[in-house]
JSON list of N, CA and C in Angstrom, two decimals:
[
{"chain": "Q", "resi": 1, "resn": "MET", "atom": "N", "xyz": [74.82, -55.21, 47.65]},
{"chain": "Q", "resi": 1, "resn": "MET", "atom": "CA", "xyz": [76.03, -54.98, 48.60]},
{"chain": "Q", "resi": 1, "resn": "MET", "atom": "C", "xyz": [75.65, -53.98, 49.50]},
{"chain": "Q", "resi": 2, "resn": "THR", "atom": "N", "xyz": [75.75, -52.80, 48.95]},
{"chain": "Q", "resi": 2, "resn": "THR", "atom": "CA", "xyz": [75.78, -51.29, 49.99]},
{"chain": "Q", "resi": 2, "resn": "THR", "atom": "C", "xyz": [74.53, -51.62, 50.51]},
{"chain": "Q", "resi": 3, "resn": "TYR", "atom": "N", "xyz": [73.34, -51.58, 50.20]},
{"chain": "Q", "resi": 3, "resn": "TYR", "atom": "CA", "xyz": [72.03, -51.78, 50.83]},
{"chain": "Q", "resi": 3, "resn": "TYR", "atom": "C", "xyz": [72.54, -52.75, 51.86]},
{"chain": "Q", "resi": 4, "resn": "HIS", "atom": "N", "xyz": [72.88, -53.80, 51.94]},
{"chain": "Q", "resi": 4, "resn": "HIS", "atom": "CA", "xyz": [72.90, -54.62, 52.94]},
{"chain": "Q", "resi": 4, "resn": "HIS", "atom": "C", "xyz": [73.90, -54.31, 54.24]},
{"chain": "Q", "resi": 5, "resn": "ARG", "atom": "N", "xyz": [75.18, -53.66, 53.75]},
{"chain": "Q", "resi": 5, "resn": "ARG", "atom": "CA", "xyz": [76.10, -52.79, 54.83]},
{"chain": "Q", "resi": 5, "resn": "ARG", "atom": "C", "xyz": [75.17, -51.63, 55.34]},
{"chain": "Q", "resi": 6, "resn": "TRP", "atom": "N", "xyz": [74.68, -50.89, 54.68]},
{"chain": "Q", "resi": 6, "resn": "TRP", "atom": "CA", "xyz": [74.00, -49.94, 55.40]},
{"chain": "Q", "resi": 6, "resn": "TRP", "atom": "C", "xyz": [72.92, -50.44, 56.36]},
{"chain": "Q", "resi": 7, "resn": "THR", "atom": "N", "xyz": [72.10, -51.48, 56.07]},
{"chain": "Q", "resi": 7, "resn": "THR", "atom": "CA", "xyz": [71.19, -52.09, 57.02]},
{"chain": "Q", "resi": 7, "resn": "THR", "atom": "C", "xyz": [71.92, -52.71, 57.91]},
{"chain": "Q", "resi": 8, "resn": "HIS", "atom": "N", "xyz": [72.92, -53.19, 57.85]},
{"chain": "Q", "resi": 8, "resn": "HIS", "atom": "CA", "xyz": [73.97, -53.53, 59.23]},
{"chain": "Q", "resi": 8, "resn": "HIS", "atom": "C", "xyz": [74.07, -52.59, 59.63]},
{"chain": "Q", "resi": 9, "resn": "SER", "atom": "N", "xyz": [74.85, -51.41, 59.29]},
{"chain": "Q", "resi": 9, "resn": "SER", "atom": "CA", "xyz": [75.01, -50.48, 60.11]},
{"chain": "Q", "resi": 9, "resn": "SER", "atom": "C", "xyz": [74.01, -49.51, 60.62]},
{"chain": "Q", "resi": 10, "resn": "MET", "atom": "N", "xyz": [72.64, -49.57, 59.88]},
{"chain": "Q", "resi": 10, "resn": "MET", "atom": "CA", "xyz": [71.85, -49.24, 60.92]},
{"chain": "Q", "resi": 10, "resn": "MET", "atom": "C", "xyz": [71.00, -50.12, 62.02]},
{"chain": "Q", "resi": 11, "resn": "LEU", "atom": "N", "xyz": [70.89, -51.25, 61.65]},
{"chain": "Q", "resi": 11, "resn": "LEU", "atom": "CA", "xyz": [70.99, -52.04, 62.61]},
{"chain": "Q", "resi": 11, "resn": "LEU", "atom": "C", "xyz": [71.78, -52.42, 63.90]},
{"chain": "Q", "resi": 12, "resn": "GLN", "atom": "N", "xyz": [73.25, -51.75, 63.76]},
{"chain": "Q", "resi": 12, "resn": "GLN", "atom": "CA", "xyz": [74.03, -51.75, 64.67]},
{"chain": "Q", "resi": 12, "resn": "GLN", "atom": "C", "xyz": [73.78, -50.52, 65.68]},
{"chain": "Q", "resi": 13, "resn": "SER", "atom": "N", "xyz": [73.75, -49.69, 65.00]},
{"chain": "Q", "resi": 13, "resn": "SER", "atom": "CA", "xyz": [73.20, -48.10, 65.29]},
{"chain": "Q", "resi": 13, "resn": "SER", "atom": "C", "xyz": [71.91, -48.39, 66.77]},
{"chain": "Q", "resi": 14, "resn": "LEU", "atom": "N", "xyz": [70.87, -49.16, 66.00]},
{"chain": "Q", "resi": 14, "resn": "LEU", "atom": "CA", "xyz": [69.94, -48.87, 66.57]},
{"chain": "Q", "resi": 14, "resn": "LEU", "atom": "C", "xyz": [69.62, -50.04, 67.42]},
{"chain": "Q", "resi": 15, "resn": "SER", "atom": "N", "xyz": [70.85, -51.05, 67.33]},
{"chain": "Q", "resi": 15, "resn": "SER", "atom": "CA", "xyz": [70.97, -51.73, 68.71]},
{"chain": "Q", "resi": 15, "resn": "SER", "atom": "C", "xyz": [71.45, -51.10, 69.74]},
{"chain": "Q", "resi": 16, "resn": "ALA", "atom": "N", "xyz": [72.71, -50.25, 69.35]},
{"chain": "Q", "resi": 16, "resn": "ALA", "atom": "CA", "xyz": [73.25, -49.31, 70.65]},
{"chain": "Q", "resi": 16, "resn": "ALA", "atom": "C", "xyz": [72.32, -48.65, 71.13]},
{"chain": "Q", "resi": 17, "resn": "GLU", "atom": "N", "xyz": [71.94, -47.85, 70.34]},
{"chain": "Q", "resi": 17, "resn": "GLU", "atom": "CA", "xyz": [70.73, -46.88, 71.24]},
{"chain": "Q", "resi": 17, "resn": "GLU", "atom": "C", "xyz": [69.76, -47.63, 72.13]},
{"chain": "Q", "resi": 18, "resn": "ILE", "atom": "N", "xyz": [69.11, -48.88, 71.61]},
{"chain": "Q", "resi": 18, "resn": "ILE", "atom": "CA", "xyz": [68.71, -49.84, 72.60]},
{"chain": "Q", "resi": 18, "resn": "ILE", "atom": "C", "xyz": [69.34, -50.17, 73.87]},
{"chain": "Q", "resi": 19, "resn": "ASP", "atom": "N", "xyz": [70.58, -50.42, 73.79]},
{"chain": "Q", "resi": 19, "resn": "ASP", "atom": "CA", "xyz": [71.38, -50.26, 75.03]},
{"chain": "Q", "resi": 19, "resn": "ASP", "atom": "C", "xyz": [71.43, -49.39, 76.02]},
{"chain": "Q", "resi": 20, "resn": "ARG", "atom": "N", "xyz": [71.65, -48.13, 75.30]},
{"chain": "Q", "resi": 20, "resn": "ARG", "atom": "CA", "xyz": [71.84, -46.63, 75.84]},
{"chain": "Q", "resi": 20, "resn": "ARG", "atom": "C", "xyz": [70.55, -46.67, 76.59]},
{"chain": "Q", "resi": 21, "resn": "ILE", "atom": "N", "xyz": [69.40, -46.83, 76.19]},
{"chain": "Q", "resi": 21, "resn": "ILE", "atom": "CA", "xyz": [67.96, -46.26, 76.58]},
{"chain": "Q", "resi": 21, "resn": "ILE", "atom": "C", "xyz": [67.91, -47.35, 77.73]},
{"chain": "Q", "resi": 22, "resn": "LYS", "atom": "N", "xyz": [67.92, -48.80, 77.74]},
{"chain": "Q", "resi": 22, "resn": "LYS", "atom": "CA", "xyz": [68.07, -49.68, 78.48]},
{"chain": "Q", "resi": 22, "resn": "LYS", "atom": "C", "xyz": [68.90, -48.95, 79.63]},
{"chain": "Q", "resi": 23, "resn": "LYS", "atom": "N", "xyz": [70.15, -48.67, 79.52]},
{"chain": "Q", "resi": 23, "resn": "LYS", "atom": "CA", "xyz": [71.13, -48.50, 80.68]},
{"chain": "Q", "resi": 23, "resn": "LYS", "atom": "C", "xyz": [70.40, -46.90, 81.23]},
{"chain": "Q", "resi": 24, "resn": "GLU", "atom": "N", "xyz": [69.60, -46.19, 80.42]},
{"chain": "Q", "resi": 24, "resn": "GLU", "atom": "CA", "xyz": [69.51, -45.03, 81.15]},
{"chain": "Q", "resi": 24, "resn": "GLU", "atom": "C", "xyz": [67.91, -45.58, 81.86]},
{"chain": "Q", "resi": 25, "resn": "ASN", "atom": "N", "xyz": [67.16, -46.11, 81.37]},
{"chain": "Q", "resi": 25, "resn": "ASN", "atom": "CA", "xyz": [66.25, -46.52, 82.03]},
{"chain": "Q", "resi": 25, "resn": "ASN", "atom": "C", "xyz": [66.25, -47.40, 83.55]},
{"chain": "Q", "resi": 26, "resn": "ASP", "atom": "N", "xyz": [67.41, -48.16, 83.48]},
{"chain": "Q", "resi": 26, "resn": "ASP", "atom": "CA", "xyz": [67.96, -49.07, 84.60]},
{"chain": "Q", "resi": 26, "resn": "ASP", "atom": "C", "xyz": [68.06, -47.97, 85.89]},
{"chain": "Q", "resi": 27, "resn": "ASN", "atom": "N", "xyz": [69.05, -47.07, 85.45]},
{"chain": "Q", "resi": 27, "resn": "ASN", "atom": "CA", "xyz": [69.15, -45.86, 86.29]},
{"chain": "Q", "resi": 27, "resn": "ASN", "atom": "C", "xyz": [68.51, -45.14, 86.76]},
{"chain": "Q", "resi": 28, "resn": "MET", "atom": "N", "xyz": [67.45, -44.59, 86.04]},
{"chain": "Q", "resi": 28, "resn": "MET", "atom": "CA", "xyz": [66.27, -44.03, 86.42]},
{"chain": "Q", "resi": 28, "resn": "MET", "atom": "C", "xyz": [65.45, -44.75, 87.45]},
{"chain": "Q", "resi": 29, "resn": "GLN", "atom": "N", "xyz": [65.50, -46.29, 87.45]},
{"chain": "Q", "resi": 29, "resn": "GLN", "atom": "CA", "xyz": [64.61, -47.28, 88.15]},
{"chain": "Q", "resi": 29, "resn": "GLN", "atom": "C", "xyz": [65.30, -46.93, 89.70]},
{"chain": "Q", "resi": 30, "resn": "ILE", "atom": "N", "xyz": [66.70, -47.12, 89.67]},
{"chain": "Q", "resi": 30, "resn": "ILE", "atom": "CA", "xyz": [67.43, -47.29, 90.98]},
{"chain": "Q", "resi": 30, "resn": "ILE", "atom": "C", "xyz": [67.25, -45.67, 91.41]},
{"chain": "Q", "resi": 31, "resn": "GLU", "atom": "N", "xyz": [67.01, -44.57, 90.70]},
{"chain": "Q", "resi": 31, "resn": "GLU", "atom": "CA", "xyz": [66.85, -43.25, 91.32]},
{"chain": "Q", "resi": 31, "resn": "GLU", "atom": "C", "xyz": [65.86, -43.18, 91.88]},
{"chain": "Q", "resi": 32, "resn": "LEU", "atom": "N", "xyz": [64.53, -43.60, 91.10]},
{"chain": "Q", "resi": 32, "resn": "LEU", "atom": "CA", "xyz": [63.50, -43.84, 92.01]},
{"chain": "Q", "resi": 32, "resn": "LEU", "atom": "C", "xyz": [63.66, -44.63, 93.00]},
{"chain": "Q", "resi": 33, "resn": "ARG", "atom": "N", "xyz": [64.18, -45.55, 93.18]},
{"chain": "Q", "resi": 33, "resn": "ARG", "atom": "CA", "xyz": [63.88, -46.21, 94.56]},
{"chain": "Q", "resi": 33, "resn": "ARG", "atom": "C", "xyz": [64.42, -45.49, 95.45]},
{"chain": "Q", "resi": 34, "resn": "HIS", "atom": "N", "xyz": [65.67, -44.82, 94.89]},
{"chain": "Q", "resi": 34, "resn": "HIS", "atom": "CA", "xyz": [65.98, -43.97, 96.11]},
{"chain": "Q", "resi": 34, "resn": "HIS", "atom": "C", "xyz": [65.43, -42.77, 96.37]},
{"chain": "Q", "resi": 35, "resn": "LEU", "atom": "N", "xyz": [64.62, -42.17, 95.74]},
{"chain": "Q", "resi": 35, "resn": "LEU", "atom": "CA", "xyz": [63.49, -41.48, 96.01]},
{"chain": "Q", "resi": 35, "resn": "LEU", "atom": "C", "xyz": [62.46, -41.77, 97.12]},
{"chain": "Q", "resi": 36, "resn": "LYS", "atom": "N", "xyz": [62.16, -43.00, 97.10]},
{"chain": "Q", "resi": 36, "resn": "LYS", "atom": "CA", "xyz": [61.11, -43.69, 97.44]},
{"chain": "Q", "resi": 36, "resn": "LYS", "atom": "C", "xyz": [61.69, -43.97, 98.74]},
{"chain": "Q", "resi": 37, "resn": "GLY", "atom": "N", "xyz": [63.08, -43.77, 99.29]},
{"chain": "Q", "resi": 37, "resn": "GLY", "atom": "CA", "xyz": [63.88, -44.58, 100.52]},
{"chain": "Q", "resi": 37, "resn": "GLY", "atom": "C", "xyz": [64.13, -45.57, 100.50]},
{"chain": "Q", "resi": 38, "resn": "GLU", "atom": "N", "xyz": [63.97, -46.35, 99.07]},
{"chain": "Q", "resi": 38, "resn": "GLU", "atom": "CA", "xyz": [64.41, -47.59, 99.18]},
{"chain": "Q", "resi": 38, "resn": "GLU", "atom": "C", "xyz": [66.01, -47.79, 98.63]},
{"chain": "Q", "resi": 39, "resn": "ASP", "atom": "N", "xyz": [66.86, -48.38, 99.09]},
{"chain": "Q", "resi": 39, "resn": "ASP", "atom": "CA", "xyz": [68.07, -48.86, 98.98]},
{"chain": "Q", "resi": 39, "resn": "ASP", "atom": "C", "xyz": [69.05, -47.79, 99.27]},
{"chain": "Q", "resi": 40, "resn": "LEU", "atom": "N", "xyz": [69.08, -47.36, 100.31]},
{"chain": "Q", "resi": 40, "resn": "LEU", "atom": "CA", "xyz": [69.88, -45.75, 100.44]},
{"chain": "Q", "resi": 40, "resn": "LEU", "atom": "C", "xyz": [71.02, -46.43, 101.25]},
{"chain": "Q", "resi": 41, "resn": "ASN", "atom": "N", "xyz": [71.20, -47.48, 101.46]},
{"chain": "Q", "resi": 41, "resn": "ASN", "atom": "CA", "xyz": [72.21, -48.00, 102.45]},
{"chain": "Q", "resi": 41, "resn": "ASN", "atom": "C", "xyz": [73.62, -47.72, 101.36]},
{"chain": "Q", "resi": 42, "resn": "SER", "atom": "N", "xyz": [73.50, -48.34, 100.33]},
{"chain": "Q", "resi": 42, "resn": "SER", "atom": "CA", "xyz": [74.66, -48.04, 99.43]},
{"chain": "Q", "resi": 42, "resn": "SER", "atom": "C", "xyz": [75.35, -46.54, 99.03]},
{"chain": "Q", "resi": 43, "resn": "LEU", "atom": "N", "xyz": [74.15, -45.71, 99.45]},
{"chain": "Q", "resi": 43, "resn": "LEU", "atom": "CA", "xyz": [75.05, -44.25, 98.82]},
{"chain": "Q", "resi": 43, "resn": "LEU", "atom": "C", "xyz": [75.95, -43.90, 100.06]},
{"chain": "Q", "resi": 44, "resn": "GLN", "atom": "N", "xyz": [76.77, -42.66, 99.23]},
{"chain": "Q", "resi": 44, "resn": "GLN", "atom": "CA", "xyz": [77.21, -41.96, 99.94]},
{"chain": "Q", "resi": 44, "resn": "GLN", "atom": "C", "xyz": [76.67, -40.90, 100.41]},
{"chain": "Q", "resi": 45, "resn": "PRO", "atom": "N", "xyz": [77.08, -40.36, 101.75]},
{"chain": "Q", "resi": 45, "resn": "PRO", "atom": "CA", "xyz": [76.71, -39.15, 102.01]},
{"chain": "Q", "resi": 45, "resn": "PRO", "atom": "C", "xyz": [76.14, -37.99, 100.94]},
{"chain": "Q", "resi": 46, "resn": "LYS", "atom": "N", "xyz": [77.06, -37.56, 100.12]},
{"chain": "Q", "resi": 46, "resn": "LYS", "atom": "CA", "xyz": [76.77, -36.49, 99.17]},
{"chain": "Q", "resi": 46, "resn": "LYS", "atom": "C", "xyz": [75.89, -36.94, 98.33]},
{"chain": "Q", "resi": 47, "resn": "GLU", "atom": "N", "xyz": [75.40, -38.10, 98.22]},
{"chain": "Q", "resi": 47, "resn": "GLU", "atom": "CA", "xyz": [74.34, -38.64, 97.07]},
{"chain": "Q", "resi": 47, "resn": "GLU", "atom": "C", "xyz": [72.73, -38.55, 97.85]},
{"chain": "Q", "resi": 48, "resn": "LEU", "atom": "N", "xyz": [72.91, -38.71, 99.45]},
{"chain": "Q", "resi": 48, "resn": "LEU", "atom": "CA", "xyz": [71.92, -38.28, 100.20]},
{"chain": "Q", "resi": 48, "resn": "LEU", "atom": "C", "xyz": [71.44, -37.20, 100.24]},
{"chain": "Q", "resi": 49, "resn": "ILE", "atom": "N", "xyz": [72.25, -36.33, 100.27]},
{"chain": "Q", "resi": 49, "resn": "ILE", "atom": "CA", "xyz": [72.38, -34.94, 100.51]},
{"chain": "Q", "resi": 49, "resn": "ILE", "atom": "C", "xyz": [71.72, -34.46, 99.08]},
{"chain": "Q", "resi": 50, "resn": "MET", "atom": "N", "xyz": [71.86, -35.01, 97.95]},
{"chain": "Q", "resi": 50, "resn": "MET", "atom": "CA", "xyz": [71.28, -34.70, 96.36]},
{"chain": "Q", "resi": 50, "resn": "MET", "atom": "C", "xyz": [69.93, -35.25, 96.80]},
{"chain": "Q", "resi": 51, "resn": "ILE", "atom": "N", "xyz": [69.99, -36.25, 97.09]},
{"chain": "Q", "resi": 51, "resn": "ILE", "atom": "CA", "xyz": [68.35, -36.97, 96.89]},
{"chain": "Q", "resi": 51, "resn": "ILE", "atom": "C", "xyz": [67.28, -35.92, 98.22]},
{"chain": "Q", "resi": 52, "resn": "GLU", "atom": "N", "xyz": [68.04, -35.75, 99.66]},
{"chain": "Q", "resi": 52, "resn": "GLU", "atom": "CA", "xyz": [67.27, -34.93, 100.26]},
{"chain": "Q", "resi": 52, "resn": "GLU", "atom": "C", "xyz": [67.09, -33.29, 99.34]},
{"chain": "Q", "resi": 53, "resn": "GLU", "atom": "N", "xyz": [68.01, -33.04, 98.82]},
{"chain": "Q", "resi": 53, "resn": "GLU", "atom": "CA", "xyz": [67.55, -31.32, 98.07]},
{"chain": "Q", "resi": 53, "resn": "GLU", "atom": "C", "xyz": [66.47, -31.88, 97.27]},
{"chain": "Q", "resi": 54, "resn": "ALA", "atom": "N", "xyz": [66.37, -32.51, 96.49]},
{"chain": "Q", "resi": 54, "resn": "ALA", "atom": "CA", "xyz": [65.60, -33.08, 95.19]},
{"chain": "Q", "resi": 54, "resn": "ALA", "atom": "C", "xyz": [64.16, -32.96, 95.97]},
{"chain": "Q", "resi": 55, "resn": "LEU", "atom": "N", "xyz": [64.14, -34.02, 97.00]},
{"chain": "Q", "resi": 55, "resn": "LEU", "atom": "CA", "xyz": [62.65, -34.24, 97.60]},
{"chain": "Q", "resi": 55, "resn": "LEU", "atom": "C", "xyz": [62.24, -32.90, 98.33]},
{"chain": "Q", "resi": 56, "resn": "ASP", "atom": "N", "xyz": [62.84, -31.94, 99.22]},
{"chain": "Q", "resi": 56, "resn": "ASP", "atom": "CA", "xyz": [62.69, -30.85, 99.48]},
{"chain": "Q", "resi": 56, "resn": "ASP", "atom": "C", "xyz": [62.31, -29.58, 98.62]},
{"chain": "Q", "resi": 57, "resn": "ASN", "atom": "N", "xyz": [62.85, -29.56, 96.81]},
{"chain": "Q", "resi": 57, "resn": "ASN", "atom": "CA", "xyz": [62.45, -29.10, 96.45]},
{"chain": "Q", "resi": 57, "resn": "ASN", "atom": "C", "xyz": [61.09, -29.43, 95.81]},
{"chain": "Q", "resi": 58, "resn": "GLY", "atom": "N", "xyz": [61.08, -30.77, 95.79]},
{"chain": "Q", "resi": 58, "resn": "GLY", "atom": "CA", "xyz": [59.39, -31.20, 95.28]},
{"chain": "Q", "resi": 58, "resn": "GLY", "atom": "C", "xyz": [58.31, -30.63, 96.20]},
{"chain": "Q", "resi": 59, "resn": "LEU", "atom": "N", "xyz": [58.59, -30.75, 97.65]},
{"chain": "Q", "resi": 59, "resn": "LEU", "atom": "CA", "xyz": [57.92, -30.22, 98.44]},
{"chain": "Q", "resi": 59, "resn": "LEU", "atom": "C", "xyz": [57.66, -28.64, 98.44]},
{"chain": "Q", "resi": 60, "resn": "THR", "atom": "N", "xyz": [58.26, -28.13, 98.20]},
{"chain": "Q", "resi": 60, "resn": "THR", "atom": "CA", "xyz": [58.35, -26.67, 97.99]},
{"chain": "Q", "resi": 60, "resn": "THR", "atom": "C", "xyz": [57.59, -26.37, 96.64]},
{"chain": "Q", "resi": 61, "resn": "SER", "atom": "N", "xyz": [57.75, -27.14, 95.56]},
{"chain": "Q", "resi": 61, "resn": "SER", "atom": "CA", "xyz": [56.83, -26.51, 94.37]},
{"chain": "Q", "resi": 61, "resn": "SER", "atom": "C", "xyz": [55.70, -27.30, 95.02]},
{"chain": "Q", "resi": 62, "resn": "LEU", "atom": "N", "xyz": [55.40, -28.27, 95.49]},
{"chain": "Q", "resi": 62, "resn": "LEU", "atom": "CA", "xyz": [53.74, -28.95, 95.75]},
{"chain": "Q", "resi": 62, "resn": "LEU", "atom": "C", "xyz": [53.18, -27.80, 96.77]},
{"chain": "Q", "resi": 63, "resn": "HIS", "atom": "N", "xyz": [53.96, -27.59, 97.79]},
{"chain": "Q", "resi": 63, "resn": "HIS", "atom": "CA", "xyz": [53.28, -26.33, 98.68]},
{"chain": "Q", "resi": 63, "resn": "HIS", "atom": "C", "xyz": [52.78, -25.18, 97.82]},
{"chain": "Q", "resi": 64, "resn": "GLU", "atom": "N", "xyz": [53.46, -24.51, 97.09]},
{"chain": "Q", "resi": 64, "resn": "GLU", "atom": "CA", "xyz": [53.47, -23.20, 96.19]},
{"chain": "Q", "resi": 64, "resn": "GLU", "atom": "C", "xyz": [52.02, -23.72, 94.93]},
{"chain": "Q", "resi": 65, "resn": "LYS", "atom": "N", "xyz": [51.97, -24.82, 94.67]},
{"chain": "Q", "resi": 65, "resn": "LYS", "atom": "CA", "xyz": [50.75, -24.94, 94.10]},
{"chain": "Q", "resi": 65, "resn": "LYS", "atom": "C", "xyz": [49.87, -24.90, 94.83]},
{"chain": "Q", "resi": 66, "resn": "GLN", "atom": "N", "xyz": [49.86, -25.70, 95.79]},
{"chain": "Q", "resi": 66, "resn": "GLN", "atom": "CA", "xyz": [48.52, -25.88, 96.70]},
{"chain": "Q", "resi": 66, "resn": "GLN", "atom": "C", "xyz": [48.39, -24.33, 97.30]},
{"chain": "Q", "resi": 67, "resn": "ALA", "atom": "N", "xyz": [49.03, -23.38, 97.54]},
{"chain": "Q", "resi": 67, "resn": "ALA", "atom": "CA", "xyz": [48.55, -22.03, 97.77]},
{"chain": "Q", "resi": 67, "resn": "ALA", "atom": "C", "xyz": [47.71, -21.38, 96.72]},
{"chain": "Q", "resi": 68, "resn": "LEU", "atom": "N", "xyz": [48.41, -21.91, 95.49]},
{"chain": "Q", "resi": 68, "resn": "LEU", "atom": "CA", "xyz": [47.44, -21.09, 94.47]},
{"chain": "Q", "resi": 68, "resn": "LEU", "atom": "C", "xyz": [46.00, -21.07, 94.36]}
]
């Protein structure tokens, strides 16, 4: 009986971890679409500024690597 409870507990824990990872993946896909310039209409100005800064930082990093 103890083994069964432990296994059930482990399955619940793994299921919760899978749900967390799926949600994180969904959020990352949304962020990627935003970085690609898609689905921007729903964003607030502050969020748009953050995306612009992330893109600027990426371009700066790319230019620095090209200069080497």
